[in-house]
Structures are given as structure tokens and as C-alpha cells.
Amino acid sequence: MQTIKAAVCRKFGAPLVIEEVQLAAPGMGEVEVTLDAVAICHSDISYAEGAWGGHLPAVYGHEAAGMISAVGEGVQGFAEGDSVVVTLIRSCGTCPSCAGGKPTICETPHDTANGPLKTADGQPLDQAMACGAFAEKVVVDQRQIVKIPADMAKDAAALVSCGVITGVGAVVNAAQLRAGQDVVVIGAGGVGLNAIQGARIAGARRIVAVDMSPEKLGIAKEFGATHGVLATEEKPWKAAYKALGGRGADAVLITVGAIPAYDQAPRYLARGGRAVLIGMPHSGAKAAYEPVVLAAVGQGLIGSKMGDVVIQRDIPWMVDLYQQGRLKLDELISGRWTLEQINEAIADTKTGSAKRNVIVFG
Ligand SMILES: [Zn+2]
Ligand SMILES: [Zn+2]
């Protein structure tokens, strides 16, 4: 056990508390990563607000990068001093989902309440999302990390581990977009911008961004959107058809949590198109659609978690794209904050900013 500083959630909806906590040494197959950067994701905020339940006290944070500072027994291919990104994708490697190439939906349960974290007085402390990265260090499974070049900026690298893989992966792995197809992306926030640049990288013909904010539609164009539609229009899908030459899209990606976006999503689709559900509405929220329409014109609804990525395959690709100037990461960062400023950084993220706030450790 060692003592580190972490931002702890003690009560849903209350500010996080900076505390000294205890972190266990890495066990079998685990590594300790000393973090350089962790971004604030909307999922962290939803958890801290109690939207999805979970154990308390807890440490959130799951979009991180740093350097390996200790290696447990049985770890292969990683060594102290390696630069890595840390993801929440904890996969067993052997269940039917993992064996079928879908580690993001691993079927083996993982008990975050009995992870490596304890409070200063030795009480249970939940390592939320198998990461607990709002902290100076994490201990995670070796399957959750991917090596990155030592000279890659860690604040940019941190973004790859959630927002970027979720958006780009949804286009490539879930929608399986082919070059020349048309795409609608609902929501031009952190994940939406990455779906947009994923569609550009995949060779989309036209990319229509839909958002409530004219400012975000402007940013969407910087990331590759060819058209912008205001979601506040009465029937925004009509403006999207117009942009797409009178036809619907081959894929619509819903990157927001607001239910009307889910109700409306099939309206944007061409015959045979598919809607990919990426956003994370609160538990219990329900959407409605007409099954007969989907059946009659062969449309599909697909859920996608973390972009259906295989991190060991997809993250090195995305790092290359970034280093070749084909994937924007630095442009996604709206602010840099210290761990002590985390509540301000969260408040700033909740103002609806399109981009990511990153906690950097000195
Ligand atoms: Zn996230
Ligand atoms: Zn598994």
C-alpha cells in the first residue's frame, strides 16, 4: 500500500473531495501507472451525479495517460518507464465476447468495490470503471493499457482512451462505414467531434452535423463536417435530406444523451441505413420508434460501447493518424487544470463546452 492523492466522490451530486487514499501494489497481470493527464468525460459527471448508481465512496476518471511505474507478476510486453494510455476496457480475453473480438462487452464480471483502492482509514473505496484515474496513480490490468510513443504529449494521448476511440470506433467498427457513404452525426460534443473526424478518415462522402448550438456546428466543420443542421429546427432531418441530395444517410450516429435525439434518429436514415446508439442516457430513459418502418425498409439500430474497439489494434492506428496530422487531438482540449481544480473543471465541462477539460499532474 502507498498513499496517493485522489478526487473522491462521497455523495452523489456533491463536489469531489481531494483526499489522501491508499493504493495497493499491482497484483498478477497488473501494472501501476503514474498519471500525467486525465480528461473529464461526461460519463464521469453522470456517475458523480448518481445517474447510473454504483458504490460510494468512489474515484472516477477513466480517460488517462501516464508512465508505468511498477509491474506486477505475469505482466508481458510492458516495463517500467513505458508511456501508456489507460482505458476502462477491462476484458478477460476468454469469454465468448472477448473470444469473438468484442472485448468492450466482456462478459466476465469485475468487482470494482474490491479493487486496489482504500480510504486513508482503510475503508472500501470503489475503483469506478476499473480505473479510478482522478488520482495521481492507478493500478489496472495489463489488458486495459496500450503503449504509446514516449514523445507523444500525454494530454493529447489521454483523449484517445475514451472520447476518440468511442467516436472513431463507432464509425469504423459499429457502423462499418464504407468510403463514399453519407453520415449524420447527432451532437457535436467530445464524442460527436470524434465521430465526425472518424467519418472523414473513413472516406465519407458527406458528413452532416446536428446540434442545438450554432457555435458547435462551426467547430464540427473544423473537424470535417461538410454540413451543419440546427437541432432546434422543427424537423431537422428535412434539412439533413437537403444536404444529402434528397436522400437519408447510410449511418446516423447518436452521440448525445437527450432522448428526442433517439426518437428522431431513424428519420435521418436512408433505406437500409443503420442508427448507431453511442450516447449514454440516464438509466430508465426510453426511446420510441416504429418497428414496421424499420422492417419495411431494412433499417437497423445498433448499440456501440467504446467504439467496439480492440484497443491493442485500434489505438496504435489512431496514434499514427495523430502523428501524421490526420486525427485532431490537441484541438479537442479546451482547458488544462490541476487535480485541486477538478470541481471547477467539471463545472466548466457542464456548461456544454464542445471540448475536453484535462487534469494535468505536475
Ligand atoms: Zn468516457
Ligand atoms: Zn471477456
Coordinates of C-alpha atoms and ligand atoms in Angstrom, one line a residue:
M1 CA 0.0 0.0 0.0
Q2 CA 1.1 3.5 -0.7
T3 CA -0.6 6.9 -0.1
I4 CA -1.7 9.0 -3.1
K5 CA -3.9 12.0 -3.7
A6 CA -7.3 11.4 -5.4
A7 CA -10.6 13.2 -6.0
V8 CA -13.2 11.2 -4.1
C9 CA -17.0 11.2 -4.6
R10 CA -18.5 10.8 -1.1
K11 CA -22.1 11.8 -2.0
F12 CA -23.8 11.9 -5.4
G13 CA -24.3 15.5 -6.6
A14 CA -21.7 16.9 -4.2
P15 CA -18.3 18.3 -5.1
L16 CA -15.5 15.8 -5.2
V17 CA -13.2 15.8 -2.2
I18 CA -9.4 15.8 -2.6
E19 CA -8.1 13.2 -0.2
E20 CA -5.1 11.0 0.6
V21 CA -6.1 7.4 -0.3
Q22 CA -4.3 4.1 -0.3
L23 CA -3.3 2.3 -3.5
A24 CA -2.3 -1.4 -3.4
A25 CA 0.8 -2.6 -5.3
P26 CA 0.0 -4.2 -8.7
G27 CA -1.1 -7.8 -8.5
M28 CA -1.0 -10.6 -11.0
G29 CA -1.2 -9.2 -14.5
E30 CA -1.5 -5.6 -13.3
V31 CA 0.6 -2.5 -13.7
E32 CA 0.8 0.7 -11.7
V33 CA 0.7 3.8 -13.9
T34 CA 1.8 7.2 -12.7
L35 CA -0.6 9.6 -14.5
D36 CA 0.4 12.7 -16.4
A37 CA -3.1 13.6 -17.6
V38 CA -6.7 12.6 -17.2
A39 CA -9.6 14.1 -19.1
I40 CA -13.0 14.7 -17.8
C41 CA -15.7 12.8 -19.7
H42 CA -19.4 13.2 -19.4
S43 CA -19.6 9.7 -18.1
D44 CA -17.6 10.8 -15.0
I45 CA -20.1 13.6 -14.4
S46 CA -23.1 11.3 -14.9
Y47 CA -21.6 8.8 -12.3
A48 CA -20.8 11.6 -9.9
E49 CA -24.4 12.9 -10.2
G50 CA -25.8 9.4 -9.4
A51 CA -27.3 8.8 -12.8
W52 CA -26.2 5.2 -13.0
G53 CA -25.9 4.3 -9.3
G54 CA -22.7 2.5 -8.1
H55 CA -20.8 2.2 -4.8
L56 CA -19.7 5.2 -2.7
P57 CA -17.2 6.4 -1.9
A58 CA -15.7 6.2 -5.3
V59 CA -12.9 7.5 -7.5
Y60 CA -14.0 8.3 -11.1
G61 CA -11.8 9.2 -14.1
H62 CA -11.1 6.9 -17.0
E63 CA -9.5 8.9 -19.8
A64 CA -5.9 8.8 -18.8
A65 CA -2.3 8.6 -19.9
G66 CA 1.0 8.3 -18.0
M67 CA 4.1 6.2 -17.4
I68 CA 4.3 2.7 -16.0
S69 CA 5.9 3.0 -12.5
A70 CA 5.6 -0.7 -11.3
V71 CA 4.8 -4.0 -12.9
G72 CA 3.1 -7.0 -11.2
E73 CA 3.8 -10.7 -11.7
G74 CA 2.8 -12.2 -15.0
V75 CA 2.8 -8.9 -17.0
Q76 CA 4.1 -9.4 -20.5
G77 CA 5.2 -6.8 -23.0
F78 CA 5.2 -3.9 -20.6
A79 CA 8.0 -2.5 -18.5
E80 CA 8.6 0.3 -16.0
G81 CA 9.1 3.6 -17.9
D82 CA 6.8 2.7 -20.8
S83 CA 4.4 5.5 -21.8
V84 CA 0.8 4.2 -22.0
V85 CA -2.8 5.2 -22.3
V86 CA -5.2 3.7 -19.7
T87 CA -8.7 2.7 -20.7
L88 CA -11.7 1.4 -18.8
I89 CA -11.9 -1.6 -21.1
R90 CA -11.2 -4.4 -18.7
S91 CA -11.5 -7.7 -20.6
C92 CA -10.8 -11.3 -19.6
G93 CA -9.7 -12.4 -23.1
T94 CA -11.5 -15.7 -22.9
C95 CA -15.3 -15.2 -22.6
P96 CA -17.5 -15.5 -25.7
S97 CA -17.5 -11.8 -26.3
C98 CA -13.7 -11.4 -25.9
A99 CA -13.0 -14.5 -28.0
G100 CA -15.4 -13.1 -30.6
G101 CA -13.3 -9.9 -30.9
K102 CA -15.6 -7.7 -28.8
P103 CA -13.6 -7.1 -25.6
T104 CA -15.7 -3.9 -24.9
I105 CA -18.6 -6.1 -23.9
C106 CA -16.6 -8.7 -21.9
E107 CA -18.9 -11.0 -20.0
T108 CA -16.7 -11.7 -17.0
P109 CA -17.8 -9.6 -14.0
H110 CA -15.2 -7.4 -12.4
D111 CA -15.7 -6.3 -8.8
T112 CA -14.6 -2.6 -8.6
A113 CA -15.5 -2.4 -4.9
N114 CA -12.7 -4.8 -4.0
G115 CA -10.1 -3.2 -6.3
P116 CA -6.7 -1.6 -5.3
L117 CA -8.1 1.5 -3.6
K118 CA -8.9 2.1 0.1
T119 CA -9.6 5.3 2.0
A120 CA -6.9 6.6 4.3
D121 CA -8.5 4.8 7.3
G122 CA -8.7 1.5 5.4
Q123 CA -12.4 1.5 4.3
P124 CA -13.5 0.3 0.9
L125 CA -13.1 2.8 -1.9
D126 CA -14.6 2.0 -5.3
Q127 CA -12.2 2.0 -8.3
A128 CA -15.0 3.2 -10.6
M129 CA -15.0 1.9 -14.2
A130 CA -12.0 -0.2 -13.3
C131 CA -9.8 2.9 -13.5
G132 CA -10.1 5.4 -10.7
A133 CA -8.0 7.9 -12.7
F134 CA -8.9 11.1 -10.9
A135 CA -5.8 10.3 -8.9
E136 CA -2.0 10.6 -9.1
K137 CA -1.6 6.8 -9.9
V138 CA -3.8 3.9 -10.9
V139 CA -3.3 0.1 -10.7
V140 CA -5.0 -1.6 -13.7
D141 CA -5.0 -4.8 -15.7
Q142 CA -2.4 -5.0 -18.4
R143 CA -5.2 -5.6 -20.9
Q144 CA -6.5 -2.1 -20.2
I145 CA -3.4 -0.3 -21.4
V146 CA -1.7 0.4 -24.7
K147 CA 1.9 1.6 -25.3
I148 CA 2.3 5.0 -27.0
P149 CA 5.4 6.8 -28.2
A150 CA 7.4 8.4 -25.4
D151 CA 7.4 11.7 -27.2
M152 CA 3.6 11.9 -27.6
A153 CA 2.0 14.6 -25.4
K154 CA 0.2 12.9 -22.6
D155 CA -2.8 15.3 -22.5
A156 CA -3.5 14.5 -26.2
A157 CA -2.9 10.8 -25.6
A158 CA -5.4 10.8 -22.7
L159 CA -8.2 11.8 -25.0
V160 CA -7.7 8.7 -27.2
S161 CA -8.6 6.3 -24.4
C162 CA -12.3 7.2 -24.3
G163 CA -13.7 10.0 -26.4
V164 CA -11.7 9.3 -29.5
I165 CA -12.0 5.5 -29.6
T166 CA -15.7 5.8 -28.9
G167 CA -16.4 8.3 -31.8
V168 CA -14.0 7.0 -34.4
G169 CA -14.6 3.3 -33.5
A170 CA -18.4 3.7 -33.8
V171 CA -18.0 4.8 -37.4
V172 CA -15.4 2.2 -38.4
N173 CA -16.3 -0.8 -36.2
A174 CA -20.0 -0.4 -35.4
A175 CA -21.5 1.4 -38.5
Q176 CA -18.8 -0.2 -40.7
L177 CA -19.0 2.9 -42.9
R178 CA -17.6 2.4 -46.4
A179 CA -15.9 5.2 -48.3
G180 CA -18.4 7.2 -50.3
Q181 CA -21.3 6.8 -47.9
D182 CA -23.2 9.6 -46.2
V183 CA -23.3 10.2 -42.4
V184 CA -25.3 12.2 -39.9
V185 CA -23.8 12.8 -36.5
I186 CA -26.2 14.0 -33.8
G187 CA -24.3 16.0 -31.2
A188 CA -21.1 17.9 -31.8
G189 CA -19.6 17.4 -28.3
G190 CA -16.5 15.5 -27.4
V191 CA -17.6 12.1 -28.9
G192 CA -19.5 13.7 -31.7
L193 CA -16.5 15.6 -33.0
N194 CA -14.6 12.3 -33.0
A195 CA -17.4 10.5 -34.9
I196 CA -17.2 13.4 -37.4
Q197 CA -13.4 13.0 -37.8
G198 CA -13.8 9.2 -37.9
A199 CA -16.3 9.6 -40.8
R200 CA -13.8 11.9 -42.6
I201 CA -11.0 9.4 -42.1
A202 CA -13.2 6.6 -43.3
G203 CA -13.9 8.5 -46.5
A204 CA -17.5 9.6 -46.0
R205 CA -19.0 11.5 -49.0
R206 CA -21.0 14.0 -46.9
I207 CA -21.0 14.5 -43.1
V208 CA -23.9 16.3 -41.6
A209 CA -23.5 17.5 -38.0
V210 CA -26.7 18.1 -36.0
D211 CA -26.5 20.2 -32.8
M212 CA -28.5 22.7 -30.7
S213 CA -25.6 25.2 -30.8
P214 CA -24.5 27.2 -33.9
E215 CA -21.1 27.6 -32.3
K216 CA -20.7 23.8 -32.0
L217 CA -21.7 23.4 -35.7
G218 CA -18.9 25.8 -36.5
I219 CA -16.4 23.6 -34.6
A220 CA -17.9 20.5 -36.2
K221 CA -16.9 21.9 -39.6
E222 CA -13.3 22.3 -38.4
F223 CA -13.3 18.5 -37.6
G224 CA -14.7 17.5 -41.0
A225 CA -18.4 18.1 -41.1
T226 CA -19.5 19.2 -44.6
H227 CA -22.9 20.5 -43.5
G228 CA -24.4 21.7 -40.2
V229 CA -28.1 21.4 -39.1
L230 CA -29.6 23.1 -36.1
A231 CA -31.4 20.5 -33.9
T232 CA -33.7 23.3 -32.8
E233 CA -35.3 23.4 -36.3
E234 CA -38.8 21.9 -36.3
K235 CA -37.9 18.9 -38.5
P236 CA -34.2 18.9 -38.6
W237 CA -34.0 15.7 -40.7
K238 CA -35.5 17.6 -43.6
A239 CA -32.5 20.0 -43.6
A240 CA -30.3 16.9 -43.5
Y241 CA -32.0 15.3 -46.5
K242 CA -31.5 18.5 -48.4
A243 CA -27.7 18.5 -47.5
L244 CA -27.6 14.8 -48.7
G245 CA -29.2 15.5 -52.1
G246 CA -32.7 14.4 -51.0
R247 CA -31.8 11.0 -49.6
G248 CA -31.3 9.9 -46.0
A249 CA -27.9 8.9 -44.5
D250 CA -26.3 5.5 -44.7
A251 CA -25.5 5.8 -41.0
V252 CA -26.6 8.1 -38.2
L253 CA -24.6 8.3 -35.0
I254 CA -26.3 9.5 -31.9
T255 CA -23.7 10.8 -29.5
V256 CA -25.8 12.7 -27.0
G257 CA -27.9 11.6 -24.0
A258 CA -31.1 13.5 -24.9
I259 CA -34.0 11.1 -25.7
P260 CA -35.6 13.2 -28.5
A261 CA -32.4 12.5 -30.5
Y262 CA -33.0 8.8 -30.2
D263 CA -36.7 9.1 -31.1
Q264 CA -35.7 11.1 -34.2
A265 CA -32.7 9.1 -35.3
P266 CA -34.4 6.7 -37.8
R267 CA -35.9 9.7 -39.6
Y268 CA -32.4 10.6 -40.8
L269 CA -31.8 7.3 -42.4
A270 CA -31.8 6.2 -46.0
R271 CA -33.3 2.8 -46.8
G272 CA -31.0 0.1 -45.5
G273 CA -29.3 2.6 -43.2
R274 CA -28.3 2.0 -39.6
A275 CA -28.5 4.1 -36.5
V276 CA -25.7 3.7 -34.0
L277 CA -26.5 4.5 -30.4
I278 CA -23.4 5.8 -28.7
G279 CA -24.6 8.4 -26.1
M280 CA -25.4 7.3 -22.6
P281 CA -28.9 8.5 -21.4
H282 CA -29.7 8.1 -17.7
S283 CA -30.8 4.6 -16.6
G284 CA -34.5 4.0 -17.2
A285 CA -34.9 6.5 -20.1
K286 CA -36.8 5.1 -23.0
A287 CA -37.0 5.9 -26.7
A288 CA -39.8 5.0 -29.2
Y289 CA -39.7 4.0 -32.8
E290 CA -42.0 2.3 -35.3
P291 CA -40.8 -1.3 -35.8
V292 CA -42.8 -1.7 -39.0
V293 CA -40.9 1.2 -40.7
L294 CA -37.6 -0.3 -39.8
A295 CA -38.7 -3.8 -41.0
A296 CA -40.2 -2.4 -44.3
V297 CA -37.0 -0.6 -45.3
G298 CA -34.4 -2.7 -43.8
Q299 CA -33.0 -0.3 -41.3
G300 CA -31.2 -1.2 -38.1
L301 CA -30.5 0.1 -34.6
I302 CA -27.1 -0.8 -33.1
G303 CA -25.7 -0.1 -29.7
S304 CA -22.0 0.7 -29.5
K305 CA -19.9 0.7 -26.4
M306 CA -16.4 2.4 -26.5
G307 CA -16.5 2.2 -30.3
D308 CA -16.4 -1.6 -30.3
V309 CA -12.6 -1.2 -30.3
V310 CA -9.9 -3.7 -29.7
I311 CA -7.5 -1.3 -28.1
Q312 CA -4.4 -3.1 -29.0
R313 CA -5.4 -2.9 -32.7
D314 CA -7.1 0.4 -32.8
I315 CA -5.2 2.7 -30.5
P316 CA -1.8 2.4 -32.3
W317 CA -3.7 3.2 -35.6
M318 CA -5.2 6.3 -34.0
V319 CA -1.8 7.4 -32.6
D320 CA -0.3 7.1 -36.1
L321 CA -3.2 9.1 -37.5
Y322 CA -2.5 11.8 -35.0
Q323 CA 1.2 11.9 -35.6
Q324 CA 0.6 12.0 -39.4
G325 CA -1.7 15.1 -38.8
R326 CA -4.9 13.2 -39.9
L327 CA -6.6 13.0 -36.4
K328 CA -7.1 16.1 -34.4
L329 CA -6.3 15.7 -30.6
D330 CA -4.7 18.9 -29.4
E331 CA -7.7 20.8 -30.9
L332 CA -10.1 18.8 -28.7
I333 CA -8.6 20.3 -25.5
S334 CA -10.4 23.3 -24.1
G335 CA -8.6 23.7 -20.8
R336 CA -5.9 22.3 -18.5
W337 CA -6.4 22.1 -14.8
T338 CA -4.8 20.8 -11.6
L339 CA -6.3 17.9 -9.6
E340 CA -7.2 20.5 -6.9
Q341 CA -9.2 22.4 -9.5
I342 CA -11.2 19.4 -10.6
N343 CA -14.6 20.7 -9.4
E344 CA -14.1 23.9 -11.4
A345 CA -13.1 21.8 -14.4
I346 CA -16.2 19.7 -14.1
A347 CA -18.4 22.8 -13.7
D348 CA -16.8 24.2 -16.9
T349 CA -17.5 20.9 -18.8
K350 CA -21.1 21.0 -17.7
T351 CA -21.6 24.4 -19.3
G352 CA -21.9 22.4 -22.5
S353 CA -18.4 23.1 -23.9
A354 CA -17.8 21.0 -27.0
K355 CA -14.3 20.0 -26.0
R356 CA -12.4 18.3 -23.2
N357 CA -11.0 19.7 -20.0
V358 CA -7.9 17.8 -18.9
I359 CA -6.4 17.5 -15.4
V360 CA -2.6 17.5 -15.7
F361 CA -0.3 16.3 -12.9
G362 CA 2.8 18.3 -12.2
Ligands
ZN1 ZN -15.6 8.4 -21.1
ZN2 ZN -14.2 -11.3 -21.6

